[in-house]
Coordinates of C-alpha atoms in Angstrom, one line a residue:
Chain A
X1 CA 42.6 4.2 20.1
X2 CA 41.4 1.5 21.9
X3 CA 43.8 -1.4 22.6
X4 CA 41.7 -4.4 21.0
X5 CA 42.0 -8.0 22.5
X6 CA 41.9 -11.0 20.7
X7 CA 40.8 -14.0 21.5
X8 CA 43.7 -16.5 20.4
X9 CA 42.7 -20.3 20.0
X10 CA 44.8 -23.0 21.9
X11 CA 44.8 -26.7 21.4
X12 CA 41.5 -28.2 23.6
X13 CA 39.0 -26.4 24.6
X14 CA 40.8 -23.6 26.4
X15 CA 41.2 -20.1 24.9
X16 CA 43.4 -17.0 26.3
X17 CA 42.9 -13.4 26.1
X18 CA 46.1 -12.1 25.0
X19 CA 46.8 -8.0 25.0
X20 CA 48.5 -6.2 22.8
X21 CA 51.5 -4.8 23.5
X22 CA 50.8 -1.8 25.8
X23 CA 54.5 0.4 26.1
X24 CA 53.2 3.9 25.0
X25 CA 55.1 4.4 21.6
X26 CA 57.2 7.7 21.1
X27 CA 55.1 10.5 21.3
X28 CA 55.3 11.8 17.2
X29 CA 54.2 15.6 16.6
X30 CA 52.9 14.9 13.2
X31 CA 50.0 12.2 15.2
X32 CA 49.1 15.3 17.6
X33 CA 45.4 16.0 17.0
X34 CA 46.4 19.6 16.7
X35 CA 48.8 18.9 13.8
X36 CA 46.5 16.8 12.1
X37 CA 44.1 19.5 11.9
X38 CA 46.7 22.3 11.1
X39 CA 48.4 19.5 8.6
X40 CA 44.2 19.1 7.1
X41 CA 43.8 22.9 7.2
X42 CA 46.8 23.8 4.7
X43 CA 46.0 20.6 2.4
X44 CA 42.6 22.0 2.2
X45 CA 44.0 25.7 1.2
X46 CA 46.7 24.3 -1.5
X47 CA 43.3 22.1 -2.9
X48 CA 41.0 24.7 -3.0
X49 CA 44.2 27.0 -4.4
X50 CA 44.9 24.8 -7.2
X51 CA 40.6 24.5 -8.0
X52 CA 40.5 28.1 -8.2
X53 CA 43.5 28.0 -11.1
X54 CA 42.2 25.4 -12.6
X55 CA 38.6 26.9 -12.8
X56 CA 39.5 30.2 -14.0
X57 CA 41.8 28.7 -17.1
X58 CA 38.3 26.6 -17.5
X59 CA 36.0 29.3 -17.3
X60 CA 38.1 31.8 -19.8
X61 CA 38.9 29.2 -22.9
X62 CA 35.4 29.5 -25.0
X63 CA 32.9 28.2 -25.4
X64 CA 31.1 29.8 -22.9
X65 CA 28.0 28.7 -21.5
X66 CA 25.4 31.3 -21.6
X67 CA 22.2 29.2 -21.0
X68 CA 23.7 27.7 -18.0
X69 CA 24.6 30.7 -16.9
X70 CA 21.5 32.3 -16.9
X71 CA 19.3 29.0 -15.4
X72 CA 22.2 29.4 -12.1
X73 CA 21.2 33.3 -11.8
X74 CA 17.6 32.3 -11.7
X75 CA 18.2 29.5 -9.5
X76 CA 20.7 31.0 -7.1
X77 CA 19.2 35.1 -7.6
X78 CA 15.1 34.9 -8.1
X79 CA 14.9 32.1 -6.0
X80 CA 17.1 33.8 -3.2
X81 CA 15.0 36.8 -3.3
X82 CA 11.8 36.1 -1.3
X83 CA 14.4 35.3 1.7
X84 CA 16.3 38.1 1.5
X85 CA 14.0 40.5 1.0
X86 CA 12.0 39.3 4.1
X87 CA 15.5 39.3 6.0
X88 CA 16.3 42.6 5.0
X89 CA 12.4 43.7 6.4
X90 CA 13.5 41.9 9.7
X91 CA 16.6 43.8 9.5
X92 CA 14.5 47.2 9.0
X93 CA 12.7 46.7 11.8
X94 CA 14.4 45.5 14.3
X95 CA 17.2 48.6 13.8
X96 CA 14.1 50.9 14.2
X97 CA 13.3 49.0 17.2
X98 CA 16.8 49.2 18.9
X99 CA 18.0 52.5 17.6
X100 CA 15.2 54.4 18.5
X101 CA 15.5 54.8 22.6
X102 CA 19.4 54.9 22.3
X103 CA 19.1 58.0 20.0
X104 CA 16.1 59.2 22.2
X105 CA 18.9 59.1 24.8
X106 CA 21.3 61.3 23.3
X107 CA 18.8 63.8 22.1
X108 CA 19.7 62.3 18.6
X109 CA 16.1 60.8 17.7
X110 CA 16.5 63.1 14.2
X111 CA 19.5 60.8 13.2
X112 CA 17.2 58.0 13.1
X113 CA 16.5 57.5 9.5
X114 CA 20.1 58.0 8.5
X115 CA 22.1 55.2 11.3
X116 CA 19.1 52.6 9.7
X117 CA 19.5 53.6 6.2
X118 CA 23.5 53.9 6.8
X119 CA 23.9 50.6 8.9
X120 CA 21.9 48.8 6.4
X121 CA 24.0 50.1 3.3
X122 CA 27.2 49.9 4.7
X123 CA 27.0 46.4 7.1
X124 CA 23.6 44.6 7.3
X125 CA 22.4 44.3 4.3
X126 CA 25.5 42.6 2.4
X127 CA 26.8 40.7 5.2
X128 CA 22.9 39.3 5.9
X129 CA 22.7 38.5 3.1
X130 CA 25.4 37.0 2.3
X131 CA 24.9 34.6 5.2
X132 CA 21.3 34.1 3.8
X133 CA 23.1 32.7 0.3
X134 CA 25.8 31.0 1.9
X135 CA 22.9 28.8 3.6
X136 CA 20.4 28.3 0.9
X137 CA 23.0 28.4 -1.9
X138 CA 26.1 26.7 -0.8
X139 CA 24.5 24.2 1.0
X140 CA 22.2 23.3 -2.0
X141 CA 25.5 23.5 -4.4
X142 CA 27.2 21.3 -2.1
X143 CA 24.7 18.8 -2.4
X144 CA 23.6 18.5 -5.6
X145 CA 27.7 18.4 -7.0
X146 CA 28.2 15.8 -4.1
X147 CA 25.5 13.6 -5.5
X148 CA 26.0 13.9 -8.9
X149 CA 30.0 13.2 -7.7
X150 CA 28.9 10.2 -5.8
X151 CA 26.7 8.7 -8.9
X152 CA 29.4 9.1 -11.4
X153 CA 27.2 11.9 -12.6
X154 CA 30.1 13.8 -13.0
X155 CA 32.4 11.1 -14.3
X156 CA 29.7 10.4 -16.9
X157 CA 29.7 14.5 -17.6
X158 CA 34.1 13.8 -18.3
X159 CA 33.5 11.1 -20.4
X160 CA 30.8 12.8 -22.7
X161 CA 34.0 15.0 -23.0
X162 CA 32.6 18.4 -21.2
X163 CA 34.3 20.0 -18.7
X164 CA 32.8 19.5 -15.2
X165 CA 34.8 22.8 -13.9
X166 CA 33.4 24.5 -17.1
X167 CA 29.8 23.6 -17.1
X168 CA 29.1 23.2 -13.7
X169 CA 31.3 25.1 -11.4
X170 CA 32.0 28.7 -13.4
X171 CA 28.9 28.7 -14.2
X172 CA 27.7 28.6 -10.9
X173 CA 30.7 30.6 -9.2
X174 CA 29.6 33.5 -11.8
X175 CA 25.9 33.0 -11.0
X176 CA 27.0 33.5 -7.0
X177 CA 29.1 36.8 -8.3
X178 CA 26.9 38.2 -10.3
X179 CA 23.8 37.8 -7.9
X180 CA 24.8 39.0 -4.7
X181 CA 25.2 42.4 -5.4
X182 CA 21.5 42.9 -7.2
X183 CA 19.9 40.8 -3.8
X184 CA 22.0 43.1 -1.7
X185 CA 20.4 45.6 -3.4
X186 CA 16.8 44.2 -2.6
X187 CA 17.6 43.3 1.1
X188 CA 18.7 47.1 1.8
X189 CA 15.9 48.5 0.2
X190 CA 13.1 46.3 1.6
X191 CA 15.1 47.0 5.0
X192 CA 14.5 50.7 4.0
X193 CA 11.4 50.5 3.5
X194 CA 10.6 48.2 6.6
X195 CA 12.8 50.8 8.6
X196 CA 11.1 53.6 7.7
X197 CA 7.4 51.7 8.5
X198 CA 8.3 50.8 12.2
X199 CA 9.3 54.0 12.5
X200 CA 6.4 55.7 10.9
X201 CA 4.2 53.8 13.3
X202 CA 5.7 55.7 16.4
X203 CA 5.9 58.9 14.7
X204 CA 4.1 59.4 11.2
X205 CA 6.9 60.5 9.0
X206 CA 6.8 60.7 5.2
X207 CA 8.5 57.9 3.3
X208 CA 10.3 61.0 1.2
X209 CA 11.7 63.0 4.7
X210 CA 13.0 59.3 5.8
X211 CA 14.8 58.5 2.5
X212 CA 15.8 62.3 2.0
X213 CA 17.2 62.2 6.1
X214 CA 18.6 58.7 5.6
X215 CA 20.7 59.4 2.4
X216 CA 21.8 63.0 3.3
X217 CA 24.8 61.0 5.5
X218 CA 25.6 59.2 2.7
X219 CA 26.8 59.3 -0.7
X220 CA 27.4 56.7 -3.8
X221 CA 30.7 56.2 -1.8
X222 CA 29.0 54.7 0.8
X223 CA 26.8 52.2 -1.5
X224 CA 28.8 51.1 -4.1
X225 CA 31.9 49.8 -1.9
X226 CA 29.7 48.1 0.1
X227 CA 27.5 46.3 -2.2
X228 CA 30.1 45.4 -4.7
X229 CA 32.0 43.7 -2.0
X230 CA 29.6 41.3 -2.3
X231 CA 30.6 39.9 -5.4
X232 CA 33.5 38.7 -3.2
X233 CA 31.1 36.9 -1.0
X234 CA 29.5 35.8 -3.3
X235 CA 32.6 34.4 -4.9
X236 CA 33.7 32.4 -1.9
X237 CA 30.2 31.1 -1.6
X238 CA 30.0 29.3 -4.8
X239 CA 33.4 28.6 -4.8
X240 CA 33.2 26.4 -1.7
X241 CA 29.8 25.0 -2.5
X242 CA 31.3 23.7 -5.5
X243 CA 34.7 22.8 -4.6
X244 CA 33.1 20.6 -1.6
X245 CA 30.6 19.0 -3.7
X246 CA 33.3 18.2 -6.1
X247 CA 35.8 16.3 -3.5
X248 CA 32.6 14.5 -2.0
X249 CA 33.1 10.7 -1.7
X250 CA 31.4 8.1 0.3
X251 CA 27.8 7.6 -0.8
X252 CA 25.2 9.8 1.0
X253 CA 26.7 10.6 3.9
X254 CA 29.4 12.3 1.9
X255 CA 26.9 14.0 0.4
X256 CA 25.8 15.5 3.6
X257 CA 29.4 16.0 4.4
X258 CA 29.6 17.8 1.4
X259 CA 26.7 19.9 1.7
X260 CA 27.3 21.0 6.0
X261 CA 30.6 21.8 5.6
X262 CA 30.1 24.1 2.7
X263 CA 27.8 26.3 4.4
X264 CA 30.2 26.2 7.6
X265 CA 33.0 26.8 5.6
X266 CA 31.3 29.4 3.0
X267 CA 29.8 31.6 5.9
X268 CA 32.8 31.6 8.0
X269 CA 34.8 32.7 5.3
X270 CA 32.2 35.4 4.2
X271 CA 32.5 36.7 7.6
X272 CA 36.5 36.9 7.4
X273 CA 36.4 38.4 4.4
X274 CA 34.3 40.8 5.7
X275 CA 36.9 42.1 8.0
X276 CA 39.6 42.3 5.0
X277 CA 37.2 44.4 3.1
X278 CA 35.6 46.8 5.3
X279 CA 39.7 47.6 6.2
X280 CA 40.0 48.1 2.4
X281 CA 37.4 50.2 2.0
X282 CA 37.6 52.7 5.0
X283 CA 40.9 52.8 3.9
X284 CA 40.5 53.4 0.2
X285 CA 37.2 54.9 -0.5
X286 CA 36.6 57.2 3.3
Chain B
X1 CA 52.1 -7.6 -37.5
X2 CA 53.2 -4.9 -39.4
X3 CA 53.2 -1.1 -37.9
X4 CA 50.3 0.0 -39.9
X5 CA 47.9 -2.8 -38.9
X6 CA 49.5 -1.6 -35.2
X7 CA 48.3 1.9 -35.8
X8 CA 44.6 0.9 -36.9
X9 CA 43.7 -0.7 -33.3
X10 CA 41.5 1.1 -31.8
X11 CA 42.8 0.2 -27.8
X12 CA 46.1 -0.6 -27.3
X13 CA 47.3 -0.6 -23.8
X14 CA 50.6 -1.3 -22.6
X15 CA 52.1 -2.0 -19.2
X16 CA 49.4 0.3 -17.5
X17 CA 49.7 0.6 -13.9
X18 CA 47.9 2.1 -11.1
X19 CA 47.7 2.5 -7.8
X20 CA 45.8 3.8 -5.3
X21 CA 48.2 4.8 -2.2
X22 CA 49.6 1.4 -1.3
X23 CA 47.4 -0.8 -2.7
X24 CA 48.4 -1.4 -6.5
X25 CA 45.0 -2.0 -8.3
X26 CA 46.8 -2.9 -11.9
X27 CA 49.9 -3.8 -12.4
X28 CA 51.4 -4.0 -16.3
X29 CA 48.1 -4.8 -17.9
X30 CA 48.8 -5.2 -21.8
X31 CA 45.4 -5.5 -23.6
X32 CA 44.5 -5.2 -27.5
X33 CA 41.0 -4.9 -29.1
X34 CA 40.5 -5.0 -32.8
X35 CA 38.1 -3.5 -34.9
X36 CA 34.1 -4.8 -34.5
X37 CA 35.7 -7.1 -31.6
X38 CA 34.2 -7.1 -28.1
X39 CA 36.5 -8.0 -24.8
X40 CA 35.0 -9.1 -21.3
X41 CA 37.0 -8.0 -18.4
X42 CA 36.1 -10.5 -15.5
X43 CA 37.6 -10.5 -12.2
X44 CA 36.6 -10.2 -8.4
X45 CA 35.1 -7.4 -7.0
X46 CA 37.7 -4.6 -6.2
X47 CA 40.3 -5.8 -9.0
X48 CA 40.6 -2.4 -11.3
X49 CA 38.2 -3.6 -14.0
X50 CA 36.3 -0.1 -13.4
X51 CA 39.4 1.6 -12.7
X52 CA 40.8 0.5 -16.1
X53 CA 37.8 1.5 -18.0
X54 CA 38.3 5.1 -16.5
X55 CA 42.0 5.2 -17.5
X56 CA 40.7 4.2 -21.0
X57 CA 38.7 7.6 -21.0
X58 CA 41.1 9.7 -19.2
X59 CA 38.9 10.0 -16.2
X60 CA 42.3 8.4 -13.8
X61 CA 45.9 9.1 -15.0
X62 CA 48.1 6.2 -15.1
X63 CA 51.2 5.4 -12.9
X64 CA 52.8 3.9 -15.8
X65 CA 52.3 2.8 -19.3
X66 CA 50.9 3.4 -22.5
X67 CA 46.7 3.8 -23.7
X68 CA 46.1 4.7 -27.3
X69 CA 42.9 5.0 -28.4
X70 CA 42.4 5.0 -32.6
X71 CA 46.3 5.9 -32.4
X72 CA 45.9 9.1 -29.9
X73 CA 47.4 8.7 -26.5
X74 CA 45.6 9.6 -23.6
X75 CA 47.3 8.2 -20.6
X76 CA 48.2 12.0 -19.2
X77 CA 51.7 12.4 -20.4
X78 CA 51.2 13.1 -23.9
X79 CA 47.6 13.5 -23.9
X80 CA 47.2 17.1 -25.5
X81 CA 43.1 17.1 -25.7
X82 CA 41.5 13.9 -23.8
X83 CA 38.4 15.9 -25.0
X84 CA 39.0 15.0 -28.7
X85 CA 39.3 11.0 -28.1
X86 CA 36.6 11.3 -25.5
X87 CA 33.9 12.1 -28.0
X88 CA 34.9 8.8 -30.1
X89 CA 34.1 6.7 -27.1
X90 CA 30.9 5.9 -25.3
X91 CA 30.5 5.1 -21.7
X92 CA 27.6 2.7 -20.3
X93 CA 27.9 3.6 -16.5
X94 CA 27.5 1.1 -14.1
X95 CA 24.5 2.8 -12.7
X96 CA 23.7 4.4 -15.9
X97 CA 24.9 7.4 -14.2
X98 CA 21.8 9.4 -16.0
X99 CA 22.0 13.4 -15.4
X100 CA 18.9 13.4 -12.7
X101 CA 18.2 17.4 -13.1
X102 CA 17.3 16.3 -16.7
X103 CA 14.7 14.2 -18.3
X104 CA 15.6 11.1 -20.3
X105 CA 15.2 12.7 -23.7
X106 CA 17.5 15.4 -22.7
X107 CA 20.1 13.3 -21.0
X108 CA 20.5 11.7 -25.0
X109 CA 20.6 15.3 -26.4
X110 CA 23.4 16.3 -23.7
X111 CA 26.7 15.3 -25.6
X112 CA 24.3 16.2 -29.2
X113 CA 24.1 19.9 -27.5
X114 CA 27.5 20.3 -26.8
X115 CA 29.5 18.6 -29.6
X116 CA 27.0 18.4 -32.6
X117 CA 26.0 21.8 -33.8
X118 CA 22.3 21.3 -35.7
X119 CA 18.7 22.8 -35.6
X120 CA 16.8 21.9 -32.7
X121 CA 14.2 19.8 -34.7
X122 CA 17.2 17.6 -36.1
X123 CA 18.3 17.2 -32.7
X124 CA 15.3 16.2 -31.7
X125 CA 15.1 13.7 -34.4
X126 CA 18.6 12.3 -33.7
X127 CA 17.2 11.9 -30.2
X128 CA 14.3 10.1 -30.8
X129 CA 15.9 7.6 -33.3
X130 CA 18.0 7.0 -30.5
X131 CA 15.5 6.3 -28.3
X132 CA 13.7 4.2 -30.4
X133 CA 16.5 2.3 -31.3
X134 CA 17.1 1.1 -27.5
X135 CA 12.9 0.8 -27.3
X136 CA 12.7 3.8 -24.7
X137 CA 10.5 6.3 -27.6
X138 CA 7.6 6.3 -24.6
X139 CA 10.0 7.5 -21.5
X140 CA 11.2 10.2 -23.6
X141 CA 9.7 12.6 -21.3
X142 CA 10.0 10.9 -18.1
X143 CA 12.9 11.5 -15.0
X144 CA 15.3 8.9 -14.6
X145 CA 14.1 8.8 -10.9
X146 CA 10.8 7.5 -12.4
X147 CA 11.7 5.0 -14.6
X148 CA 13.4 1.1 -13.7
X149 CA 16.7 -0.2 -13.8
X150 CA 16.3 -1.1 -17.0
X151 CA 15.4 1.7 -18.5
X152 CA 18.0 3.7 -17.3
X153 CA 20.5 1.1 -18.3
X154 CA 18.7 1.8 -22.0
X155 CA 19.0 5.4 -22.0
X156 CA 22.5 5.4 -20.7
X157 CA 23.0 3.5 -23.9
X158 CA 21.0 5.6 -25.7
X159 CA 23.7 8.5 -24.1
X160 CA 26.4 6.7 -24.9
X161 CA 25.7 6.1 -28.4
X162 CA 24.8 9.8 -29.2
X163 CA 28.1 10.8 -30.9
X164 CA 28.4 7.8 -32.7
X165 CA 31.5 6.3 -31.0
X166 CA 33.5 3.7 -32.9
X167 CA 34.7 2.8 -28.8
X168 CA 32.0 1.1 -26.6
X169 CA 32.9 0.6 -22.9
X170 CA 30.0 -0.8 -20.6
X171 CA 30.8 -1.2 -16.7
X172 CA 28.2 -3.8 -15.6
X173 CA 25.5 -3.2 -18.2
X174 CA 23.0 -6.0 -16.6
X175 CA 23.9 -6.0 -13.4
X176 CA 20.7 -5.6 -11.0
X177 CA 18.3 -6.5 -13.8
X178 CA 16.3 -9.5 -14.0
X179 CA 17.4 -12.3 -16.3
X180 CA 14.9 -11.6 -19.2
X181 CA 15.9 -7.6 -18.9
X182 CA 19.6 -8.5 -18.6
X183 CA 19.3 -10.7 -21.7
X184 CA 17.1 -7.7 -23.8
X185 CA 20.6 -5.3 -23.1
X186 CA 22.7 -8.2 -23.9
X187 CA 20.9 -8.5 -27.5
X188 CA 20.4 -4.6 -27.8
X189 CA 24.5 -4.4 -27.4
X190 CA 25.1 -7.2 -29.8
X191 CA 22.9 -5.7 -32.3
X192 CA 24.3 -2.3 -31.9
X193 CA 28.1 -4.0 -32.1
X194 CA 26.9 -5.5 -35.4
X195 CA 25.5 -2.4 -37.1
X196 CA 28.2 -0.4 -35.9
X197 CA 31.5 -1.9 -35.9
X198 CA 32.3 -1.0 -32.4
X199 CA 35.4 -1.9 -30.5
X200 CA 34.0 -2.7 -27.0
X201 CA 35.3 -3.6 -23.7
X202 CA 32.9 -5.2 -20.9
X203 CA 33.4 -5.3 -17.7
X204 CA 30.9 -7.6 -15.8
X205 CA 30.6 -10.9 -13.6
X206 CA 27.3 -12.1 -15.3
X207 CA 29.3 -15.2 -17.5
X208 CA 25.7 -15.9 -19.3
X209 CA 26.4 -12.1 -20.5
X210 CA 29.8 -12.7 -21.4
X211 CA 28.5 -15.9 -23.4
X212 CA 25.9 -13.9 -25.7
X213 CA 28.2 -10.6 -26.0
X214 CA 31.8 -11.2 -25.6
X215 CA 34.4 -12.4 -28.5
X216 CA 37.5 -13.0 -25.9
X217 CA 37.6 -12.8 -22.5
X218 CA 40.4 -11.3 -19.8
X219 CA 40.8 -12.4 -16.8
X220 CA 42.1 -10.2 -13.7
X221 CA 43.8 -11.3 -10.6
X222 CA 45.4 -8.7 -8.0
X223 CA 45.9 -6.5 -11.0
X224 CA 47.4 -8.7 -13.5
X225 CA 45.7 -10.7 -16.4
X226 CA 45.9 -13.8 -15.5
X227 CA 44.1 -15.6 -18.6
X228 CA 43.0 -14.5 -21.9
X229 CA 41.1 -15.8 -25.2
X230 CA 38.1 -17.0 -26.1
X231 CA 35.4 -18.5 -24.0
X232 CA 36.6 -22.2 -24.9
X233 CA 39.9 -20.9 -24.2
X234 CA 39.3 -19.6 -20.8
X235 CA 36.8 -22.9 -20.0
X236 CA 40.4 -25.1 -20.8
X237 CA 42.6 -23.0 -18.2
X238 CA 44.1 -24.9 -15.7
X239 CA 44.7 -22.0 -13.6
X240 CA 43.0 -22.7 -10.6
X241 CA 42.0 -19.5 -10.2
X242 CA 40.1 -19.3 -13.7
X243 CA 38.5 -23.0 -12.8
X244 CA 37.2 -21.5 -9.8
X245 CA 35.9 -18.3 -11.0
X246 CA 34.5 -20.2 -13.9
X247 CA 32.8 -23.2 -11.5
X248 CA 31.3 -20.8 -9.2
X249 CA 29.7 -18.8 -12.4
X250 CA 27.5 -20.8 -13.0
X251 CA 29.4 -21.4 -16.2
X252 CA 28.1 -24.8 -17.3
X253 CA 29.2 -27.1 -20.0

């Protein structure tokens, strides 16, 4: 921190500048930058630790809200779709694209249809879109929690004695869970079916062989791993939408605090768990 | 007083304190309001009267002290369901605090939804006598983004008066409204205080508000009550303070 002068008034007209004390102080660990941020990192952990407790006993004690429920999947799934399913096309393609001369190389141009339809299954398609989510979704949870923290929304919510954590957080955690694995679904077939039309413009193949050679590598041991992980994404996602929406403060610019660092947050944390459970399931379900 | 009239107030708060890291926002606040009786809360800006209001509803937990509301506790420690007292109080926001996803008619039927199981078209009906009771029947349908200050100060009340509540609190119901809307709430909240019986606490800094609305008056200063009792009460303080506040009001006569 800058040292700030002050400007200390004397009898007369004269005034001195007078400096603050400038001995460097004992260097403390806990004022290290580096601490601070470890010391931040671990108060965020325990926070978000004690949400998730406290949203679970929340979302289990009835009543449950069903309507709400079902306007978050439409908001967070239907309206997801169009983006996903266009990622997952751009996805299709550009695998054909890049697949096809490396195979060519190897004399392996016959394994084409099953390294898309297997990449997309097992790795594209949930972790794409997962990212897709974590950008439209957290973000917009993030933002719309932080401004209805910031306007006592919330508050008012607590005083008309319903729970915040019930009515809007499970609600949309669940929405997140529930959703992810039926867009993954989408994404990998339209990057199927995208796949399979780059290809078919090179060489005409029928939309049959390409399915028929893309799944024979593959079984529902392959799929079902793989998409249901991303209920776990998809878990984390609205999870930290919500819980940094919740802990905004400070007017708007909280709000867009609120709403950056939950899609930071959300898709590194999708991408970590990613790690976890593709250990998990190679080693549980190969 | 005997410990059956004790029992019967509807807030009774004892030594409540709170703080906010180091700085201690209020410090062993005692306060009392009877049945049908309305207090105004007046301090400077940044001197707990919001934060008290939020300990009254359970929204802050005190650091200390005792809140009973109708005889239930609710300052954390012994508080089993803040829920249950919650629904016997209404809450006028400072900002209305209106749910802006929903329209006005909706915001009203929020609380109705959730704690008042009826058919839809009595709901309704609740709703619009509601609505029609704080003059608002025509914005029914509107967004509280599209309607004025005033409005939304009306349909908060509107909110607030949903479950019935025999508890009123209103944090700064005219403030940013002209003097002719601020004096249409002020009338709407005595007439509602009359026909209801409501124990009310207002927190504001408009004194011409406090004249029309209040029956006592408390007065903070860096977290303690410094003055209370009626308006002539509070005019005859010789705390400089309370002169001061009172002089630069506005408070004539």
């Amino acid at each position: 921190m800058n040292p700030q002068s002050k400007v200390a008034p004397r009898p007369g007209n004269c005034t001195i500048l007078t400096v603050p004390d400038q001995r460097i102080a004992p260097l403390r660990i806990a004022d290290l930058r580096v601490v601070r941020l470890l010391l931040g990192g671990l108060e965020w952990f325990g926070e978000i630790g004690r949400f998730t407790v406290d949203l679970v006993s929340a979302a289990l004690a009835p009543p449950y809200e069903g309507k709400e429920l079902l306007r978050q999947m439409d908001e967070i799934g239907s309206k997801s779709m169009p983006l996903v399913a266009l990622a997952g096309c751009a996805i299709g393609v550009v695998l054909s694209l890049q697949l096809r001369d490396n195979l060519a190389q190897f004399g392996a141009k016959a394994m084409l249809p099953s390294v898309i339809v297997m990449s997309l299954i097992k790795e594209s398609g949930p972790i794409i879109t997962a990212l897709i989510v974590s950008g439209r979704v957290s973000a917009g949870i993030g933002a719309e929690l932080g401004s209805m923290r910031v306007t006592e929304q919330i508050d008012a919510m607590e005083a008309s004695a319903v729970d915040p954590l019930k009515f809007l957080v499970a609600t949309r955690v669940l929405a997140c869970i529930l959703m992810l694995p039926l867009l993954t679904a989408v994404a990998d077939f339209c990057g199927i079916v995208a796949g399979w039309l780059t290809t078919t413009l090179v060489e005409p193949i029928t939309f049959t062989y390409f399915l028929n050679n893309g799944l024979a590598q593959s079984d529902f041991g392959d799929l079902l791993p793989s998409t249901l992980k991303t209920m776990v994404f998809g878990f984390l996602i609205g999870l930290i939408g919500c819980f940094q929406g919740m802990r905004a403060k400070g007017g708007t610019q909280g709000v867009g605090r609120a709403s950056t660092s939950a899609v930071v947050l959300a898709s590194l944390f999708v991408i970590l768990a990613d790690v976890v459970l593709v250990r998990l399931i190679i080693t549980f379900f190969n | 007083m005997d410990s059956d009239t004790e029992n019967k107030i509807p807030i009774r708060v004892q030594g409540l304190c709170k703080s906010f890291g180091k700085q201690m926002v209020l410090d062993r606040i005692d306060l009392r309001v009877a049945t049908g009786e309305t207090l105004a809360v007046l301090g400077r800006s940044g001197t707990g009267k919001s934060v008290l209001l939020k300990l009254l509803i359970g929204l802050l937990t005190p650091d200390a002290g005792e809140i009973e509301i109708n005889g239930h506790r609710i300052d954390g420690q012994t508080a089993k369901d803040p829920n249950k007292v919650r629904t016997t109080i209404g809450f006028v926001f400072q900002n209305a605090a209106l749910y802006d996803s929903l329209t006005v008619e909706e915001n009203v039927a929020f609380p109705l939804r959730r704690h008042m199981p009826m058919t839809d078209q009595k709901r309704r009906d609740r709703v619009r006598q509601l609505l029609e009771r704080v003059g608002m029947e025509d914005a029914a349908a509107k967004m509280p983004s599209d309607i004025s200050g005033g409005m939304r100060k009306r349909a908060g009340l509107a909110r607030a008066l949903a479950l019935d509540p025999a508890i009123m609190l209103l944090d700064e119901p005219t403030a940013g409204l002209d003097p002719i809307t601020a004096n249409e709430i002020d009338q709407l909240i005595r007439e509602l205080q009359t026909e209801r019986h409501m124990s009310s606490i207002l927190v504001t800094h408009d004194m011409l508000s406090v004249g029309r609305v209040a029956d006592r008056i408390a007065m903070l200063k860096e977290g303690s009550i410094v003055a209370e009792g009626t308006l002539a009460d509070i005019r005859r303080s010789d705390d400089p303070f309370v002169s001061q506040y009172m002089d630069l009001s506005g408070e004539v006569s």
